[in-house]
XYZ file of C-alpha atoms in Angstrom:
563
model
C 0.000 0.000 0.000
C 2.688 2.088 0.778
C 4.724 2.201 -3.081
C 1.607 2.881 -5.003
C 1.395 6.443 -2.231
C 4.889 6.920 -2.512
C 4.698 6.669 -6.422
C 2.022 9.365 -6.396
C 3.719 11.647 -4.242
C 6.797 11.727 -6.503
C 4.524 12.042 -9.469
C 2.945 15.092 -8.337
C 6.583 16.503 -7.010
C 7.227 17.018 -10.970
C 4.377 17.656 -11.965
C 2.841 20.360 -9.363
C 0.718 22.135 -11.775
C -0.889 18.952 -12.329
C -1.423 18.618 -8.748
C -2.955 22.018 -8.427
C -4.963 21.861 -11.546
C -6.776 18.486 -9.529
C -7.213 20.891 -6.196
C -8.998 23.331 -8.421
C -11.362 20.920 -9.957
C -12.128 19.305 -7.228
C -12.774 22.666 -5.368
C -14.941 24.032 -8.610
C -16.979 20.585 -8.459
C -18.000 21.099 -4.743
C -18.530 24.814 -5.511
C -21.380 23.766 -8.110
C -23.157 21.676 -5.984
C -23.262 23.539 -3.112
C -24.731 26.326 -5.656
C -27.011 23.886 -7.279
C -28.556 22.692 -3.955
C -29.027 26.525 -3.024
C -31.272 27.294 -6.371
C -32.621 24.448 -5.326
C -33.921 25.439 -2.134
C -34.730 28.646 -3.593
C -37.007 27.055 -6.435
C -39.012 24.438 -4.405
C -39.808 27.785 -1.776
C -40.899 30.179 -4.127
C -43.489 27.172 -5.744
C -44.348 27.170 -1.953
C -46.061 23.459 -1.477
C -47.675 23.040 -4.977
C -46.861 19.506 -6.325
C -46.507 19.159 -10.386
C -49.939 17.750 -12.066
C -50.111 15.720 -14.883
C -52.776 17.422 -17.716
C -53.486 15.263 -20.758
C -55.554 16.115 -23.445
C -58.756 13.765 -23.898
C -60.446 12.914 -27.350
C -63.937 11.081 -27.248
C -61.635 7.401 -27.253
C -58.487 8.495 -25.466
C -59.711 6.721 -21.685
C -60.566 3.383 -20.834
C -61.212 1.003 -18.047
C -57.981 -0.992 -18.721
C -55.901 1.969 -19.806
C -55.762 4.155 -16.890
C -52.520 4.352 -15.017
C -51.783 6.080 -12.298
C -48.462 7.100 -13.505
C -45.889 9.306 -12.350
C -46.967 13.115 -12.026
C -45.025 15.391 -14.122
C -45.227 18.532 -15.378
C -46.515 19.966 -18.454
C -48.957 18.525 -20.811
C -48.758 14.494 -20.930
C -51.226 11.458 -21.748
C -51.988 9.684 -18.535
C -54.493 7.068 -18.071
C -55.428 4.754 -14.737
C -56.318 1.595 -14.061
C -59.953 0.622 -13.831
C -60.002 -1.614 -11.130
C -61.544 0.541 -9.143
C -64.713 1.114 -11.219
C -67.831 -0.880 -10.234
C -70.818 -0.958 -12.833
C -71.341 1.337 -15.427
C -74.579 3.653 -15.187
C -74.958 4.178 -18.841
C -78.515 5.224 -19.104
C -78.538 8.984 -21.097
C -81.722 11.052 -20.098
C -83.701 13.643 -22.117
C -83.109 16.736 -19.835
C -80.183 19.200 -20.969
C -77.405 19.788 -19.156
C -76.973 23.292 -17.419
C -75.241 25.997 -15.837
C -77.346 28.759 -14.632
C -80.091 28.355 -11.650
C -83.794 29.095 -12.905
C -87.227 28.109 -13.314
C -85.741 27.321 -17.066
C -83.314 24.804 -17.866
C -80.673 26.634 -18.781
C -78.035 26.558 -21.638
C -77.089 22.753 -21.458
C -79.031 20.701 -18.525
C -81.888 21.269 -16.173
C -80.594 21.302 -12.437
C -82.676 18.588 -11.159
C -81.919 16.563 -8.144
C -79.787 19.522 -6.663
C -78.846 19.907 -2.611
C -78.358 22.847 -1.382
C -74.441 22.953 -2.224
C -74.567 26.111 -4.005
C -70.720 27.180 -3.064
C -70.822 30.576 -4.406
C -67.693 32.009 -3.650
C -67.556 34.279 -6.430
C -64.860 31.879 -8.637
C -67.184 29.118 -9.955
C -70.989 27.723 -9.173
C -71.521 24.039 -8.006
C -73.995 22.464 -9.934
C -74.039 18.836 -9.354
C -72.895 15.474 -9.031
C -72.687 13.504 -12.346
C -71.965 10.091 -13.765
C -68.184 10.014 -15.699
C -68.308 7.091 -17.929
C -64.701 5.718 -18.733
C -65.391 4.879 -22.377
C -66.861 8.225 -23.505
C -66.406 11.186 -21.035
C -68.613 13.852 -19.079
C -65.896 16.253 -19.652
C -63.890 15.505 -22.616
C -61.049 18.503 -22.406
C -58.047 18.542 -20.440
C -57.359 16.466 -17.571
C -55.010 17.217 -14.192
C -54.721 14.921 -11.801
C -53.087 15.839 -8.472
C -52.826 12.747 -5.630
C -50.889 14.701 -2.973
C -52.821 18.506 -2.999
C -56.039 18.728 -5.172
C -58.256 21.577 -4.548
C -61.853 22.761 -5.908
C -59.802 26.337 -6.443
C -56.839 24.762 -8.467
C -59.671 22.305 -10.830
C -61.586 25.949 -11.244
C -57.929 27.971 -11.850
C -56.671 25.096 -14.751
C -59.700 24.686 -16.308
C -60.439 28.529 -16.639
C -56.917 29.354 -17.623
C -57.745 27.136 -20.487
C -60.847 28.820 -21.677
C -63.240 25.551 -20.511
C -66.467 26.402 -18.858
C -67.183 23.217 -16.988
C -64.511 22.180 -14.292
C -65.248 18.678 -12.774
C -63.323 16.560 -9.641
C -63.026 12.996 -9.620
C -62.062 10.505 -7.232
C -60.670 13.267 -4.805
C -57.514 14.066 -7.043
C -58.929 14.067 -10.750
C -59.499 17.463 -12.375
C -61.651 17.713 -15.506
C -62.091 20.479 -18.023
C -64.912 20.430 -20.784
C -66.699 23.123 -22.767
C -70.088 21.146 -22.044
C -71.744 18.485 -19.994
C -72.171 14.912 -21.715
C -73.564 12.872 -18.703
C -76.720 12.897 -16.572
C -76.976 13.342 -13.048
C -76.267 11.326 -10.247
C -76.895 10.934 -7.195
C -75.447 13.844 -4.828
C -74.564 11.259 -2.139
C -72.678 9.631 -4.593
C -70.131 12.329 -4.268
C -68.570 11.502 -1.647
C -64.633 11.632 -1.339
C -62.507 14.175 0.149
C -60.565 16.266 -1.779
C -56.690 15.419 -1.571
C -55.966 18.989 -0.366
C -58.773 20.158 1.510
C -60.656 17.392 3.823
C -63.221 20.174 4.219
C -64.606 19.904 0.285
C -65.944 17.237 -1.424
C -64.225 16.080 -4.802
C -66.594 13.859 -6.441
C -66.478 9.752 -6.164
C -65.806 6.837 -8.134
C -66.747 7.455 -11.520
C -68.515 10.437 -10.275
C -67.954 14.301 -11.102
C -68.322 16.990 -9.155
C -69.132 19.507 -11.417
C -68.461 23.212 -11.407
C -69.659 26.143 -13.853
C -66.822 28.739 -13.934
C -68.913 31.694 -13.651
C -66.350 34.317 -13.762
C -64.218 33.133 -16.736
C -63.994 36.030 -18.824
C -67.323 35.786 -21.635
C -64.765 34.816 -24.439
C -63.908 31.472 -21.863
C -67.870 30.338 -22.720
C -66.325 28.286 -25.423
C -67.139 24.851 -27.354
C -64.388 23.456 -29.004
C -62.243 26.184 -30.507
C -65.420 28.147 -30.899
C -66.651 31.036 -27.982
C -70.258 31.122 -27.401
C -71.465 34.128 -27.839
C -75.326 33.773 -27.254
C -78.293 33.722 -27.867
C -80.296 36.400 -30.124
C -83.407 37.086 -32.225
C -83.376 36.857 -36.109
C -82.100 40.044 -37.776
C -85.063 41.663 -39.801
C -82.725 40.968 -43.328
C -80.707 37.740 -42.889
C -79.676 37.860 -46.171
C -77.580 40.922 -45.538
C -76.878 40.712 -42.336
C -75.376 36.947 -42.550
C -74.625 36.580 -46.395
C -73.388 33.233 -46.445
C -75.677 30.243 -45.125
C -76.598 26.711 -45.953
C -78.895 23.572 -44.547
C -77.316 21.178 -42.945
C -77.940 17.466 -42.190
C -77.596 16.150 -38.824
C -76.859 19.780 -38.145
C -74.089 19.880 -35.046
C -72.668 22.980 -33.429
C -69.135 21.050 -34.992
C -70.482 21.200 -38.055
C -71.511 25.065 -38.241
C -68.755 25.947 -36.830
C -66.294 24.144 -39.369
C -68.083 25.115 -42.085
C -68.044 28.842 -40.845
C -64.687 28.785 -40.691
C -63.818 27.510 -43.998
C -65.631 30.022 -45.255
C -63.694 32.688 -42.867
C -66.508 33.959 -41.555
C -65.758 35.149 -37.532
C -69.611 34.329 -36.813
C -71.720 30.493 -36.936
C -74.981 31.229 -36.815
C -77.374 28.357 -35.894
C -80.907 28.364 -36.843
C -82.415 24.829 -37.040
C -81.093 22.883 -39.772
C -79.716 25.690 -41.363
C -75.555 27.469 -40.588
C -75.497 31.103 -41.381
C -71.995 32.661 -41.430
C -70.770 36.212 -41.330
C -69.251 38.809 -39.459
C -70.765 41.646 -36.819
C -72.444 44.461 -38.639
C -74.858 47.449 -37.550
C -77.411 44.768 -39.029
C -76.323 41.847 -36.521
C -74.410 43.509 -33.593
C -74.976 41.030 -30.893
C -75.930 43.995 -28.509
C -79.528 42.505 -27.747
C -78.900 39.002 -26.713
C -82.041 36.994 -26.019
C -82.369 34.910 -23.058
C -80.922 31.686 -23.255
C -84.206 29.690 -22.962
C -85.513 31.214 -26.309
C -82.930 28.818 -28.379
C -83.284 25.711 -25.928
C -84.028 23.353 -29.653
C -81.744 20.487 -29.631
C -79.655 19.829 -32.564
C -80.810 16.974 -34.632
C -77.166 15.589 -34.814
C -75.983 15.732 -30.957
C -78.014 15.452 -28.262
C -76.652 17.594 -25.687
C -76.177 20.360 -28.027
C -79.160 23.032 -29.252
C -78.981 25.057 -32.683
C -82.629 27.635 -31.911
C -84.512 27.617 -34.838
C -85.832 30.045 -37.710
C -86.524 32.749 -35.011
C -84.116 32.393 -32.278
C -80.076 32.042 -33.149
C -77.063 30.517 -31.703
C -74.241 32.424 -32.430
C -70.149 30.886 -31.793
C -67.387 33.450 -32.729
C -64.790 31.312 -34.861
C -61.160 30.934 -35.010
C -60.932 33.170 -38.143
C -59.523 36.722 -37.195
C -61.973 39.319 -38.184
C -59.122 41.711 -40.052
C -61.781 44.764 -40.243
C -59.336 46.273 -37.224
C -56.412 44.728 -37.734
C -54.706 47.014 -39.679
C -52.537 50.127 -37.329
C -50.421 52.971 -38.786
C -49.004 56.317 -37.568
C -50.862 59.447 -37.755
C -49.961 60.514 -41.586
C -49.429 64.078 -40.188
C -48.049 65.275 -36.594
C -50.884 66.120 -34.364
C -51.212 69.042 -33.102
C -52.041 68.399 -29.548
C -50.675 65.653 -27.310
C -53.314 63.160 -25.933
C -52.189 61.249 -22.281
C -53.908 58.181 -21.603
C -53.045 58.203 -18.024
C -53.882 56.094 -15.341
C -52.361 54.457 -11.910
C -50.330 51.677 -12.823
C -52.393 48.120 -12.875
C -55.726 50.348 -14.095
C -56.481 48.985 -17.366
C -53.926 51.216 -19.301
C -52.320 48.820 -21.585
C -55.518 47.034 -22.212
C -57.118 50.495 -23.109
C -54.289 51.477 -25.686
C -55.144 47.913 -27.565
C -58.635 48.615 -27.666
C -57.693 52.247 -29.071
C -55.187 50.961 -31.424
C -58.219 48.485 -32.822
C -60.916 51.135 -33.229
C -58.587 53.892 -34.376
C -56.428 52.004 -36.713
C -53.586 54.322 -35.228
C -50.651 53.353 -32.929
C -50.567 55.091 -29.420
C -47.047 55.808 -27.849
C -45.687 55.928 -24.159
C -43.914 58.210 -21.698
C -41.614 55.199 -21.168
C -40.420 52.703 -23.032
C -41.061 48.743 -22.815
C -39.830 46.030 -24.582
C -41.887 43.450 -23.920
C -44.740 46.002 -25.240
C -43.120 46.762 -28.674
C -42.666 42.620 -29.083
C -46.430 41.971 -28.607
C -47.501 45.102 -31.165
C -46.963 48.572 -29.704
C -44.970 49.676 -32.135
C -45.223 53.293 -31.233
C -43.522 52.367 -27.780
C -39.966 53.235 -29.694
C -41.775 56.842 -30.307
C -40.489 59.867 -28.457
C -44.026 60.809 -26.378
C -43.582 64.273 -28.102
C -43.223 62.641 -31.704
C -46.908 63.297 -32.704
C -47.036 60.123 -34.285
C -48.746 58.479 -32.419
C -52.818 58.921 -31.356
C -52.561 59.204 -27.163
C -49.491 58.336 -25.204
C -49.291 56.108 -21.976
C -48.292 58.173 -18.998
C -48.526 56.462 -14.837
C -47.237 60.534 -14.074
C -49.057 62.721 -11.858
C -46.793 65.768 -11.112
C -47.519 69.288 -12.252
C -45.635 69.769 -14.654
C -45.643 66.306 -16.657
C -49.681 66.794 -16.706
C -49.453 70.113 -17.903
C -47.270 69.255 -21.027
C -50.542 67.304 -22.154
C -53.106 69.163 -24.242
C -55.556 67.245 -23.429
C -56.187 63.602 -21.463
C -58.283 60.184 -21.160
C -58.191 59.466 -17.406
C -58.522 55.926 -16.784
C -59.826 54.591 -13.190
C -59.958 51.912 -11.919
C -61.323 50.136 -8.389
C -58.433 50.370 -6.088
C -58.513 46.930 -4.498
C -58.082 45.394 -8.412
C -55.512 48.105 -9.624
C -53.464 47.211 -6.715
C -53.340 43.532 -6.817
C -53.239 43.985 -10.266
C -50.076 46.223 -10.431
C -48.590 44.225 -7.746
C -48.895 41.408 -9.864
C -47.495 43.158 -13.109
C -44.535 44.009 -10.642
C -43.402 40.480 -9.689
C -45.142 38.455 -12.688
C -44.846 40.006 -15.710
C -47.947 41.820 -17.981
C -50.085 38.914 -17.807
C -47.919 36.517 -14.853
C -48.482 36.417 -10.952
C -46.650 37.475 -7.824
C -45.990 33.754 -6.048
C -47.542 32.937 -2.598
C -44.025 34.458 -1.185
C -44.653 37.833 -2.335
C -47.926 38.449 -1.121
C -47.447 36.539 2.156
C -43.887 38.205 3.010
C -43.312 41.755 3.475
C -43.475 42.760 -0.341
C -47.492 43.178 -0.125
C -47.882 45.320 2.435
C -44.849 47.702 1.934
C -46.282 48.086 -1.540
C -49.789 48.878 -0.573
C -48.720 51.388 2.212
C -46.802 53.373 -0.691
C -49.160 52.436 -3.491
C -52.633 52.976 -2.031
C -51.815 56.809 -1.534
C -50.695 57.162 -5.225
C -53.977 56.078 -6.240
C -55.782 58.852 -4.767
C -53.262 61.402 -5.789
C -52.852 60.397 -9.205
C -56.759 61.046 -10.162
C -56.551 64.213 -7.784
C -53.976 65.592 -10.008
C -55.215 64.913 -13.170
C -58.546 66.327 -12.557
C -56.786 69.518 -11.118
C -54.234 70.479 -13.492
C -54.974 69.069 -16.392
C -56.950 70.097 -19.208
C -60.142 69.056 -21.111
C -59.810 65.757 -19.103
C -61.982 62.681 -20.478
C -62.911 60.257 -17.256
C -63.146 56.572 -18.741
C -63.921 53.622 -15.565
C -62.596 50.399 -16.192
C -65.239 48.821 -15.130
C -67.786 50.691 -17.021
C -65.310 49.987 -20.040
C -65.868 46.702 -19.563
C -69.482 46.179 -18.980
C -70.253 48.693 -22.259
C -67.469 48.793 -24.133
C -69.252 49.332 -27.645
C -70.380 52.525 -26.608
C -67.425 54.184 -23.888
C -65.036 52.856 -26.338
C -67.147 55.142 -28.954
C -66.735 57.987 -26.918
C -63.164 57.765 -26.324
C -62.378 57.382 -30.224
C -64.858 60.945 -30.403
C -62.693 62.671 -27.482
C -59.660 61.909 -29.766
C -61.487 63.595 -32.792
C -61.714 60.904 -35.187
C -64.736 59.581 -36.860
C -66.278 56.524 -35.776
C -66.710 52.890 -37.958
C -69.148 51.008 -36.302
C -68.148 48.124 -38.379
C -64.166 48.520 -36.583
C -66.037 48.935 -33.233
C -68.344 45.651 -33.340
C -64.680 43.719 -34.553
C -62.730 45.124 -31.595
C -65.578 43.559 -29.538
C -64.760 39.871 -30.984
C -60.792 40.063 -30.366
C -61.234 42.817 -27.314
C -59.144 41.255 -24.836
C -56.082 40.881 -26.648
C -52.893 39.225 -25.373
C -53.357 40.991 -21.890
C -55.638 39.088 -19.946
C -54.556 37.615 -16.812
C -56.686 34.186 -16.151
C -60.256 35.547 -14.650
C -59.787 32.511 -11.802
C -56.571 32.586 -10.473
C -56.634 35.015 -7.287
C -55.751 34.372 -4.104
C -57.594 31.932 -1.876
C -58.156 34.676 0.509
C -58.464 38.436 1.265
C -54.781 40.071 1.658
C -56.336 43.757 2.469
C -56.300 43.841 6.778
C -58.972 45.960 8.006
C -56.146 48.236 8.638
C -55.431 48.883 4.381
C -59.697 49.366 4.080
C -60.010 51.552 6.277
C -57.353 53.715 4.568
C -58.124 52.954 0.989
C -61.924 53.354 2.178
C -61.138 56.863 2.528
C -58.824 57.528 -0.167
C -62.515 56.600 -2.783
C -64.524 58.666 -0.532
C -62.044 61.595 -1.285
C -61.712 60.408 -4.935
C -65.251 60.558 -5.484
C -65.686 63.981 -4.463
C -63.453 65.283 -6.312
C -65.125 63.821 -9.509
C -68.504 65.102 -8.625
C -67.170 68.567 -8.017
C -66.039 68.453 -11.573
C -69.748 67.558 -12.348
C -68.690 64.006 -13.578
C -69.920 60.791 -12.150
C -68.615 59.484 -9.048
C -66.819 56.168 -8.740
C -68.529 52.833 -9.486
C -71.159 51.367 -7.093
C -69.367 48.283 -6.755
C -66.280 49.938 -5.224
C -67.629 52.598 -3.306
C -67.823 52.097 0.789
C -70.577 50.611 2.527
């Protein structure tokens, strides 16, 4: 033992740098682990205790009994299917009633709620709606799949399916989650529902080859999808079809599928479904889809699917296609300088980015920015490279609120926007990106409340200022943007002194959120404002709305103002 040591010490006595060059490997190696195990530590915290799920996309064949496996949860996007064993008999028997969403004396859009307990969870994310039978061989739900069997939640079923534009959200087996754009089952019983959810012992998660199903009733209205159509209503025949929806044709076996194909074939935005017969078109003054009917009028079920209904030669079903409506597409600069500079100005995380793609749409004119932002000129802005003062460009982003920054602005659009959702939604923005999330760390270390104890005030100030030094000042509400955006949109391209086209209007209404919009689920699973932050920010709209209706404009929004 002793020659083969005695050999290496003389090898490394000539050859030293050899010897060194080993020490500094060896030191580099244990260097990168020790790093590696710190990003490590690092990563798995900031997830906070969120396992991976496994999501697979389902066809009408893709699940059987014997196919199932549990399989190992990774993830990302991956076919998984489980064992059946667990299955007893199948209930297979299909009833007459359509499925539903909405509570009524109707039965609503898809089913009738029949057989329903009182379990009614509305907690302003999604609406319970019953317990149904989930047949192996052809689905209830037939969109993506999650399945989670360490932490499944009602909240994260409701946050994956929404985030994926799926207006059903079902749980299985206390750790299944899934998606579908309608209900292809019939009702079971509700005691049949009986397992705990993996994550919560406190809510139920369906049973064995039993959904509970959910109705996401605040996905955004585009999310009311079927297929890679959205559902856009239901609505009285126009008085001249033939003008208003200039391509149409009957139909055998008529489907909502087969509309909607055909529709889009033809590149028509619009499948209109009237019977037996598929109208296609786009949105015009003579079919605007302003004066939906209710949903009962079209309840006539299509006479090739059964859990599908196509109205009839009075009462339409309209889906908005895949096929870009280019009536608003196109955006230039202003072909001459403008003569006055237009702010669109707003506290950060009030709708200001959003607004300057609905201008951009209904204008056909680029708006610009006080700053600059990359990631804003990659999805589209191109005036963000403009110098604010170019005149290029038709109104120019500005968060500013000092004296003399408002004053360099002819005129301005003042956007506002309910504190409590500007807030989160800048505070988001700040530690997720334009359309990402702050993590569970940020909001439940020290970052949330520092930020709302310097934010909150800004949010007062910043409309204070605006309505006191600057001029001819246009007040636009997000929210009342949102609920009638035909017409305030209307009004803002009039403040900016352009003519209106209806016809650009009624297309910025089929593409009007844009590549902006945060999932309309995924919030927090509880309140972060203390009573402490109300109380302040309480005051702040009181002060707020004064201040508007001293300017004889209207005060804040009902749904924000104090109680």
């Amino acid at each position: 033992m002793a020659k083969p040591l005695l050999k290496i010490q003389r090898y490394f006595r000539r050859k030293p740098v050899r010897f060194f060059s080993l020490i500094l490997l060896y030191l580099t190696a244990g260097s990168l682990v020790f790093l590696h195990s710190g990003f490590a530590g690092d990563s798995s915290s900031s997830r906070g205790s969120r396992d991976p799920v496994v999501a697979s996309d389902m066809s009408l064949h893709s699940a059987s009994p014997d196919n199932r496996g549990i399989g190992i949860m990774r993830r990302g996007f991956k076919d998984a299917r489980r064992s059946g064993r667990r299955y007893g008999p199948l209930w297979m028997k299909k009833t007459e009633q359509m499925l539903g969403g909405k509570s009524g004396d109707y039965a609503n859009w898809n089913r009738a709620l029949k057989g329903r307990n009182g379990k009614d969870g509305e907690d302003g994310r999604a609406r319970y709606i019953g317990c149904y039978i989930d047949d192996t061989h052809k689905r209830a739900l037939r969109g993506v799949s999650f399945f989670d069997y360490k932490k499944m939640t009602v909240f994260r079923c409701q946050d994956n399916c929404a985030e994926r534009g799926y207006m059903f959200a079902g749980l299985e087996f206390g750790a299944e989650c899934y998606c579908g754009h309608k209900i292809q089952a019939p009702n079971a019983s509700e005691s049949d529902c009986n397992m705990e959810c993996k994550g919560e012992k406190s809510n139920v998660c369906g049973g064995a080859n039993r959904l509970s199903i959910y109705r996401l009733e605040l996905s955004q209205e585009s999310a009311r999808r079927y297929g890679s159509a959205i559902f856009k209503g239901c609505f009285h025949r126009p008085d001249n079809v033939t003008l208003a929806l200039p391509f149409s044709t009957v139909i055998q076996n008529m489907s909502v599928d087969k509309c909607v194909d055909l529709c889009t074939e033809k590149e028509k935005s619009l499948a209109v479904l009237a019977g037996d017969t598929c109208h296609c078109g786009f949105p015009t003054p003579l079919f605007s889809l302003h004066e939906p009917e209710e949903e009962a009028m079209c309840l006539h079920r299509c006479p090739g699917e059964e859990f599908e209904n196509c109205g009839n030669q009075q009462y339409f079903v309209v889906y908005q296609t895949q096929v870009q409506d280019n009536r608003c597409m196109d955006r230039h600069f202003l072909p001459a300088h403008a003569k006055q500079l237009v702010a669109l100005a707003s506290f950060p995380g009030a709708g200001n980015t959003w607004a300057r793609h609905l201008i951009e749409l209904a204008t056909g004119y680029y708006t610009g920015s006080y700053y600059f932002d990359g990631s804003l000129y990659n999805k589209g802005f191109k005036g963000e490279r403009d110098h604010w003062r170019s005149g290029r460009t038709i109104c120019i982003k500005t968060h500013e609120s000092g004296k003399k920054e408002i004053e360099a602005f002819d005129s301005s659009i003042l956007m506002i926007r309910n504190p409590y959702k500007a807030l989160m939604a800048e505070f988001n923005r700040k530690y997720g990106g334009h359309i990402g999330f702050a993590s569970q760390a940020h909001w439940k270390g020290k970052e949330w409340p520092e930020f709302v104890k310097n934010y909150a005030p800004w949010w007062a100030s910043h409309t204070l200022d605006w309505l006191h030094y600057g001029r001819n000042v246009h007040v636009v509400h997000f929210e009342e943007l949102k609920r009638d955006l035909f017409s305030r949109l209307k009004g803002m391209v009039q403040f900016l002194g352009l003519k209106v086209s209806e016809d650009r209007l009624l297309c910025v209404e089929g593409q009007k959120d844009g590549n902006f919009k945060r999932s309309g689920l995924r919030k927090l699973e509880y309140d972060p404002y203390t009573a402490e932050m109300r109380t302040n920010i309480e005051e702040m709209i009181r002060t707020v709305d004064a201040a508007l209706k001293k300017r004889n404009m209207s005060g804040v929004p009902d749904e924000y103002k104090p109680r």
